[in-house]
Coordinates of C-alpha atoms in Angstrom, one line a residue:
X20 CA -18.1 20.9 -7.4
X21 CA -15.9 18.1 -8.6
X22 CA -13.0 17.2 -6.3
X23 CA -9.5 18.4 -7.6
X24 CA -8.2 14.9 -7.2
X25 CA -10.1 11.6 -6.5
X26 CA -9.5 10.0 -3.2
X27 CA -10.7 6.8 -1.5
X28 CA -10.3 6.3 2.3
X29 CA -10.5 2.6 2.9
X30 CA -11.9 1.4 6.3
X31 CA -10.4 -1.5 8.3
X32 CA -13.5 -3.5 7.3
X33 CA -12.9 -2.8 3.6
X34 CA -9.3 -3.7 3.9
X35 CA -10.1 -7.1 5.6
X36 CA -12.6 -7.9 2.9
X37 CA -10.0 -7.4 0.2
X38 CA -7.2 -9.1 2.1
X39 CA -9.4 -12.2 2.7
X40 CA -10.5 -12.4 -0.9
X41 CA -6.9 -12.1 -2.0
X42 CA -5.9 -14.9 0.2
X43 CA -8.7 -17.1 -1.1
X44 CA -7.7 -16.5 -4.7
X45 CA -4.1 -17.5 -3.9
X46 CA -5.3 -20.6 -2.1
X47 CA -7.6 -21.5 -5.0
X48 CA -4.6 -21.3 -7.4
X49 CA -2.7 -23.9 -5.5
X50 CA 0.3 -21.7 -4.8
X51 CA 1.8 -22.4 -1.5
X52 CA 4.6 -19.9 -0.7
X53 CA 7.4 -20.8 1.7
X54 CA 8.0 -17.1 2.4
X55 CA 6.0 -13.9 2.2
X56 CA 8.0 -10.8 1.3
X57 CA 6.3 -7.5 2.0
X58 CA 7.1 -4.4 0.0
X59 CA 7.4 -1.9 2.9
X60 CA 5.8 0.1 3.9
X61 CA 2.4 -0.4 2.3
X62 CA 2.6 -4.1 1.9
X63 CA 3.5 -4.9 5.6
X64 CA -0.1 -5.1 7.0
X65 CA -1.6 -7.1 4.1
X66 CA 1.4 -9.4 4.1
X67 CA 0.9 -10.3 7.8
X68 CA -2.8 -11.0 7.2
X69 CA -1.9 -13.2 4.2
X70 CA 0.5 -15.1 6.3
X71 CA -2.3 -15.9 8.7
X72 CA -4.7 -17.1 5.9
X73 CA -2.0 -19.0 4.0
X74 CA -0.4 -20.5 7.1
X75 CA 3.1 -19.1 6.3
X76 CA 5.5 -18.6 9.2
X77 CA 8.3 -16.9 7.2
X78 CA 7.7 -13.2 6.6
X79 CA 10.3 -10.7 5.6
X80 CA 10.3 -7.4 3.9
X81 CA 12.2 -5.2 1.4
X82 CA 11.8 -1.4 1.7
X83 CA 11.2 0.2 -1.7
X84 CA 11.3 4.0 -1.7
X85 CA 8.9 5.4 -4.2
X86 CA 6.2 7.3 -2.3
X87 CA 6.0 9.3 0.8
X88 CA 2.3 9.9 1.2
X89 CA 1.3 11.3 -2.3
X90 CA 4.8 12.5 -3.3
X91 CA 6.6 10.2 -5.7
X92 CA 10.4 10.0 -6.0
X93 CA 11.8 9.9 -9.5
X94 CA 12.7 6.2 -9.4
X95 CA 11.7 3.2 -7.2
X96 CA 14.8 2.0 -5.4
X97 CA 15.7 -0.5 -2.7
X98 CA 16.3 1.4 0.5
X99 CA 16.5 -1.5 2.9
X100 CA 17.4 -4.9 1.3
X101 CA 15.9 -8.2 2.1
X102 CA 17.7 -9.8 5.1
X103 CA 17.0 -13.4 4.3
X104 CA 18.0 -16.2 1.9
X105 CA 15.5 -16.9 -0.9
X106 CA 17.3 -19.9 -2.4
X107 CA 15.0 -22.8 -3.4
X108 CA 12.0 -21.1 -1.9
X109 CA 8.6 -20.2 -3.3
X110 CA 8.2 -16.5 -2.7
X111 CA 5.0 -14.4 -2.5
X112 CA 5.7 -10.6 -2.9
X113 CA 3.0 -8.5 -1.4
X114 CA 2.0 -4.8 -1.7
X115 CA -1.2 -3.0 -0.9
X116 CA -1.7 -1.6 -4.4
X117 CA 0.0 -1.9 -7.8
X118 CA 0.1 1.7 -8.8
X119 CA 2.9 2.3 -11.3
X120 CA 4.3 -1.2 -11.0
X121 CA 7.8 0.2 -10.3
X122 CA 7.9 -1.1 -6.7
X123 CA 7.1 -4.7 -7.8
X124 CA 9.7 -4.5 -10.6
X125 CA 12.4 -3.3 -8.2
X126 CA 11.5 -5.9 -5.6
X127 CA 11.6 -8.8 -8.1
X128 CA 14.9 -7.7 -9.5
X129 CA 16.2 -7.4 -5.9
X130 CA 15.1 -11.0 -5.1
X131 CA 16.7 -12.4 -8.2
X132 CA 20.0 -10.6 -7.2
X133 CA 19.7 -12.1 -3.7
X134 CA 19.7 -15.7 -4.8
X135 CA 17.8 -18.4 -6.7
X136 CA 14.2 -18.7 -5.6
X137 CA 12.2 -21.6 -7.0
X138 CA 9.4 -19.3 -8.0
X139 CA 8.3 -15.7 -7.3
X140 CA 4.7 -14.6 -7.5
X141 CA 3.2 -11.2 -6.7
X142 CA 0.0 -9.9 -5.3
X143 CA -1.8 -6.7 -4.3
X144 CA -5.3 -6.0 -3.1
X145 CA -5.8 -3.4 -5.8
X146 CA -4.4 -3.0 -9.3
X147 CA -4.5 0.2 -11.4
X148 CA -4.8 -0.5 -15.1
X149 CA -2.4 2.3 -15.9
X150 CA 0.4 0.2 -14.2
X151 CA 3.2 -1.2 -16.3
X152 CA 3.1 -4.3 -14.2
X153 CA 0.3 -6.8 -13.5
X154 CA 0.5 -8.8 -10.3
X155 CA -0.3 -12.5 -10.4
X156 CA -3.1 -12.0 -7.9
X157 CA -5.3 -9.0 -7.2
X158 CA -8.9 -8.4 -6.2
X159 CA -10.0 -5.0 -7.3
X160 CA -9.1 -3.4 -10.7
X161 CA -9.0 0.4 -10.7
X162 CA -9.7 1.8 -14.2
X163 CA -10.2 5.4 -13.2
X164 CA -7.2 6.8 -11.3
X165 CA -7.7 7.7 -7.7
X166 CA -5.4 7.9 -4.7
X167 CA -6.2 5.2 -2.1
X168 CA -5.6 5.9 1.6
X169 CA -5.4 2.7 3.6
X170 CA -6.4 2.7 7.3
X171 CA -2.8 2.5 8.4
X172 CA -1.8 5.7 6.6
X173 CA -4.7 8.0 7.4
X174 CA -2.8 10.3 9.6
X175 CA 0.1 10.7 7.2
X176 CA -2.0 11.2 4.1
X177 CA -4.4 13.7 5.7
X178 CA -1.5 15.5 7.2
X179 CA 0.0 16.0 3.7
X180 CA -3.3 17.4 2.4
X181 CA -3.8 19.7 5.4
X182 CA -0.3 21.0 5.1
X183 CA -0.6 21.4 1.3
X184 CA -3.7 23.5 1.9
X185 CA -2.0 25.6 4.6
X186 CA -4.7 24.5 7.0
X187 CA -2.6 23.2 9.9
X188 CA -3.7 26.1 12.2
X189 CA -7.3 26.0 11.2
X190 CA -10.2 24.6 13.2
X191 CA -11.2 20.9 12.7
X192 CA -14.5 22.1 11.2
X193 CA -12.8 24.3 8.6
X194 CA -10.3 21.5 7.7
X195 CA -13.2 19.0 7.4
X196 CA -15.0 21.3 5.0
X197 CA -12.0 22.0 2.9
X198 CA -11.2 18.2 2.6
X199 CA -14.8 17.5 1.6
X200 CA -15.0 20.3 -1.0
X201 CA -11.5 19.8 -2.5
X202 CA -11.0 16.1 -2.3
X203 CA -14.4 14.5 -1.5
X204 CA -12.9 13.2 1.7
X205 CA -15.2 12.6 4.8
X206 CA -12.7 12.8 7.6
X207 CA -13.7 12.5 11.3
X208 CA -12.7 15.1 13.9
X209 CA -10.4 12.6 15.5
X210 CA -8.6 11.8 12.3
X211 CA -8.1 15.5 11.6
X212 CA -6.9 16.2 15.1
X213 CA -4.4 13.3 14.9
X214 CA -3.1 14.5 11.5
X215 CA -2.7 18.1 12.7
X216 CA -1.0 16.8 15.9
X217 CA 1.6 14.9 13.9
X218 CA 2.3 18.0 11.7
X219 CA 3.1 20.0 14.9
X220 CA 5.6 17.4 15.9
X221 CA 8.0 18.5 13.1

């Protein structure tokens, strides 16, 4: 049976491979940012890794509210603004994935409102071709839509799927079977137990 919705669960190893390749592409281009700005929450971990590879000490973030797990708000908006000056700086804006492009567009507009950066470039590990925005740098192009769960969001995303299916009181074995059949997800017992445990906190 075909999954109802296509999912990809990325491992930490897969993430590191993409982040490293992204950093190398930025380095090869000759762009040397003075500040890395993460689009929170998804861009925070990739941004920190890029700072390491690019030898950038200044990292800040802007919180764009668009998704909570798989649920999209009607419009991307700045929830927590950037708390730093961008005047006369080369900025690199980072997100994990360019999905609709709305988060990048909102972030760039916000940076322009904050001051006068010398240059703003954007990057993401993955770029969906359906997006209205194309980052300056990306590694993987996604032509067939799928939801990507990154290793720092496994508990949240699995929790949403378990709750949507009314499975929060089911056994880990039953949940694993349902996730496999409906979404093609191979989740470990530990991941399922962690996700269910978080649901029971609320």
